[in-house]
Short mmCIF file of C-alpha atoms in Angstrom, two decimals:
data_model
loop_
_atom_site.label_atom_id
_atom_site.label_comp_id
_atom_site.label_asym_id
_atom_site.label_seq_id
_atom_site.Cartn_x
_atom_site.Cartn_y
_atom_site.Cartn_z
CA MET O 28 -25.80 42.15 -41.75
CA ILE O 29 -28.13 39.44 -40.89
CA LYS O 30 -31.37 38.85 -41.28
CA ILE O 31 -34.22 37.03 -39.19
CA ASN O 32 -36.99 36.10 -40.48
CA GLY O 33 -39.62 37.74 -37.97
CA ARG O 34 -41.17 34.17 -37.32
CA LEU O 35 -37.35 32.98 -36.34
CA LEU O 36 -37.12 35.38 -33.81
CA ALA O 37 -40.69 34.60 -32.47
CA ALA O 38 -40.47 31.08 -31.93
CA ILE O 39 -36.33 31.48 -30.19
CA ALA O 40 -38.26 33.70 -27.88
CA ALA O 41 -40.88 31.71 -26.93
CA ALA O 42 -38.36 29.66 -26.52
CA SER O 43 -36.08 30.81 -24.49
CA VAL O 44 -38.94 31.09 -21.73
CA LEU O 45 -38.83 27.35 -21.35
CA VAL O 46 -35.22 26.82 -20.57
CA PRO O 47 -35.37 26.98 -16.67
CA VAL O 48 -38.47 24.31 -17.28
CA VAL O 49 -36.23 22.06 -19.83
CA HIS O 50 -32.46 22.78 -18.10
CA ALA O 51 -32.66 22.22 -14.63
CA GLN O 52 -30.00 20.91 -13.83
CA ARG O 53 -29.83 16.94 -12.95
CA GLU O 54 -26.55 15.84 -11.05
CA THR O 55 -26.22 13.03 -9.32
CA PRO O 56 -27.79 13.09 -5.87
CA PRO O 57 -26.92 12.01 -2.66
CA ALA O 58 -26.66 8.05 -2.39
CA GLY O 59 -31.24 7.06 -1.26
CA VAL O 60 -32.44 10.74 -2.73
CA VAL O 61 -34.93 10.22 -5.31
CA ASN O 62 -37.24 12.39 -7.44
CA TYR O 63 -33.77 15.10 -7.07
CA THR O 64 -33.56 17.96 -9.19
CA ARG O 65 -31.12 20.37 -9.05
CA VAL O 66 -32.98 23.90 -9.62
CA ASP O 67 -30.48 26.53 -9.07
CA ALA O 68 -27.36 27.02 -7.25
CA THR O 69 -29.08 28.09 -4.10
CA VAL O 70 -32.30 25.33 -4.54
CA ALA O 71 -32.60 21.22 -4.64
CA CYS O 72 -35.96 19.93 -4.61
CA ALA O 73 -36.77 15.75 -3.73
CA GLY O 74 -38.29 12.85 -2.81
CA ALA O 75 -37.74 10.89 0.30
CA THR O 76 -34.54 11.31 1.40
CA PRO O 77 -32.72 9.56 3.68
CA VAL O 78 -31.00 10.39 7.15
CA GLN O 79 -27.79 9.24 6.24
CA ALA O 80 -27.96 11.80 2.82
CA LEU O 81 -27.89 14.59 4.94
CA PRO O 82 -23.26 14.85 4.72
CA GLU O 83 -23.40 14.93 2.17
CA LEU O 84 -26.26 17.61 1.39
CA LYS O 85 -23.78 19.96 3.46
CA LYS O 86 -21.01 19.23 1.64
CA SER O 87 -22.30 20.16 -1.07
CA GLY O 88 -23.05 23.36 0.00
CA PHE O 89 -27.03 23.56 1.32
CA ALA O 90 -27.62 25.52 4.35
CA SER O 91 -30.30 24.30 5.17
CA VAL O 92 -33.16 21.29 4.82
CA ILE O 93 -37.02 21.92 4.46
CA ASN O 94 -38.71 18.76 4.58
CA PHE O 95 -42.76 18.49 4.44
CA ARG O 96 -43.04 15.21 5.76
CA MET O 97 -45.55 13.36 8.25
CA PRO O 98 -43.95 11.32 11.05
CA GLN O 99 -45.94 8.55 10.51
CA GLU O 100 -44.99 8.28 6.72
CA GLN O 101 -42.29 5.12 5.99
CA GLY O 102 -39.14 6.40 6.36
CA ALA O 103 -39.70 9.45 7.82
CA ASN O 104 -37.67 9.84 10.59
CA ILE O 105 -37.93 13.24 11.48
CA ASP O 106 -36.22 13.03 15.20
CA GLU O 107 -33.50 11.26 13.44
CA ALA O 108 -33.09 13.64 10.32
CA LYS O 109 -33.29 17.00 12.94
CA ALA O 110 -30.31 15.63 14.67
CA ALA O 111 -28.30 14.70 12.34
CA ALA O 112 -28.66 18.02 10.54
CA ALA O 113 -28.76 19.53 13.83
CA GLN O 114 -24.86 17.38 13.90
CA VAL O 115 -23.83 18.77 10.03
CA GLY O 116 -24.28 22.20 10.44
CA LEU O 117 -27.65 22.29 8.30
CA LYS O 118 -30.65 24.40 9.01
CA TYR O 119 -34.14 22.06 9.49
CA ILE O 120 -37.19 23.52 8.70
CA HIS O 121 -40.12 21.05 9.10
CA LEU O 122 -43.57 21.41 7.99
CA PRO O 123 -45.43 18.96 7.89
CA HIS O 124 -48.36 18.57 5.87
CA GLN O 125 -50.43 15.90 3.73
CA THR O 126 -53.03 18.58 3.04
CA PRO O 127 -51.46 21.93 2.47
CA THR O 128 -53.33 24.79 4.53
CA PRO O 129 -52.85 28.41 3.62
CA GLU O 130 -50.80 28.71 6.96
CA VAL O 131 -47.90 26.05 5.94
CA ALA O 132 -47.31 27.48 2.49
CA ALA O 133 -46.44 30.99 4.12
CA ALA O 134 -44.44 29.38 6.25
CA PHE O 135 -42.57 28.28 3.26
CA LEU O 136 -42.45 31.21 1.52
CA LYS O 137 -40.64 32.94 4.29
CA ALA O 138 -38.24 29.29 5.05
CA VAL O 139 -37.28 29.56 1.07
CA ALA O 140 -36.95 33.30 0.80
CA ASP O 141 -34.80 33.83 3.53
CA PRO O 142 -31.14 34.23 2.75
CA SER O 143 -29.83 32.56 6.32
CA ASN O 144 -31.08 29.20 4.30
CA GLN O 145 -29.98 29.55 0.68
CA PRO O 146 -29.37 27.09 -0.81
CA VAL O 147 -31.78 25.12 0.58
CA TYR O 148 -32.59 21.09 -0.20
CA ILE O 149 -36.53 20.79 0.32
CA HIS O 150 -37.64 17.24 -0.17
CA CYS O 151 -41.14 15.24 0.43
CA ALA O 152 -41.08 11.36 0.25
CA SER O 153 -41.88 11.75 -3.64
CA ALA O 154 -41.34 16.02 -4.83
CA ASN O 155 -45.39 15.63 -5.12
CA ARG O 156 -45.41 18.30 -2.66
CA VAL O 157 -42.45 19.77 -3.19
CA GLY O 158 -43.95 20.67 -6.35
CA ALA O 159 -47.04 22.01 -5.21
CA MET O 160 -45.27 24.38 -2.69
CA TRP O 161 -42.68 24.88 -5.10
CA PHE O 162 -45.30 26.44 -8.28
CA ILE O 163 -46.27 28.71 -5.23
CA LYS O 164 -43.14 30.02 -4.84
CA ARG O 165 -42.04 30.71 -8.13
CA VAL O 166 -45.36 32.41 -8.91
CA LYS O 167 -45.44 34.45 -5.24
CA LEU O 168 -42.26 35.53 -4.89
CA ASP O 169 -40.57 35.19 -9.08
CA GLY O 170 -43.49 36.63 -10.40
CA TRP O 171 -43.21 33.68 -12.68
CA ASP O 172 -47.56 32.52 -14.87
CA VAL O 173 -48.70 29.94 -14.09
CA GLU O 174 -48.40 28.00 -16.88
CA ARG O 175 -44.44 29.14 -16.64
CA ALA O 176 -44.52 27.05 -13.40
CA MET O 177 -46.78 25.01 -13.20
CA LYS O 178 -44.52 23.32 -15.98
CA GLU O 179 -41.30 23.81 -13.92
CA ALA O 180 -43.64 22.32 -10.69
CA GLU O 181 -45.27 19.37 -12.77
CA ALA O 182 -41.04 18.47 -13.67
CA ILE O 183 -39.73 18.40 -9.88
CA GLY O 184 -43.08 16.15 -9.30
CA LEU O 185 -46.07 17.41 -8.44
CA ARG O 186 -48.73 15.25 -10.10
CA ALA O 187 -51.06 15.36 -7.30
CA PRO O 188 -54.79 16.63 -8.72
CA GLY O 189 -54.87 18.07 -5.21
CA LEU O 190 -52.03 19.01 -4.57
CA LYS O 191 -52.41 21.37 -7.72
CA GLU O 192 -56.15 22.67 -7.15
CA PHE O 193 -54.58 23.64 -3.43
CA ALA O 194 -51.87 25.24 -4.61
CA LEU O 195 -54.25 27.01 -8.59
CA SER O 196 -56.35 28.17 -5.68
CA TYR O 197 -53.53 29.68 -3.19
CA VAL O 198 -51.96 32.04 -6.06
CA SER O 199 -55.56 33.29 -7.35
CA ALA O 200 -56.70 34.36 -4.00
CA ALA O 201 -53.84 35.68 -2.23
CA ARG O 202 -52.76 37.98 -5.71
#
């Protein structure tokens, strides 16, 4: 019989909670994609994604793209991206925002929870907005605690204090 120290067991249990945050899968992103994180088999998050990357995303098995970029952002190319996505058979969901709103968050939660959209590729310019929305998804849909979800969101790209404030406020108000 193996004897395990109580403190060792507690440390192992505590560390196991952090495994999804620490071990978010890093794989080679499509050419030109920045801040790419493969969260799991059904989701990847990233920053700027050139139109030329969409065929590779489809070949990688993604069913849809959720884009938070505003049309006026440099390099956003929304119309071109929509057309390229349609051409390769990717569903394209555009939820543009610079400053998120409860309506955008609700639309994102609906889109990301829809099994027909999975696997889903989620992006903005830097992964900052993606991190905020992913935090909301983890708390509201997956039941994660705020601390664990925030660690993962920051690892994905959440940095802006205003986005963090919105995300925290949204999950608190919607409980």
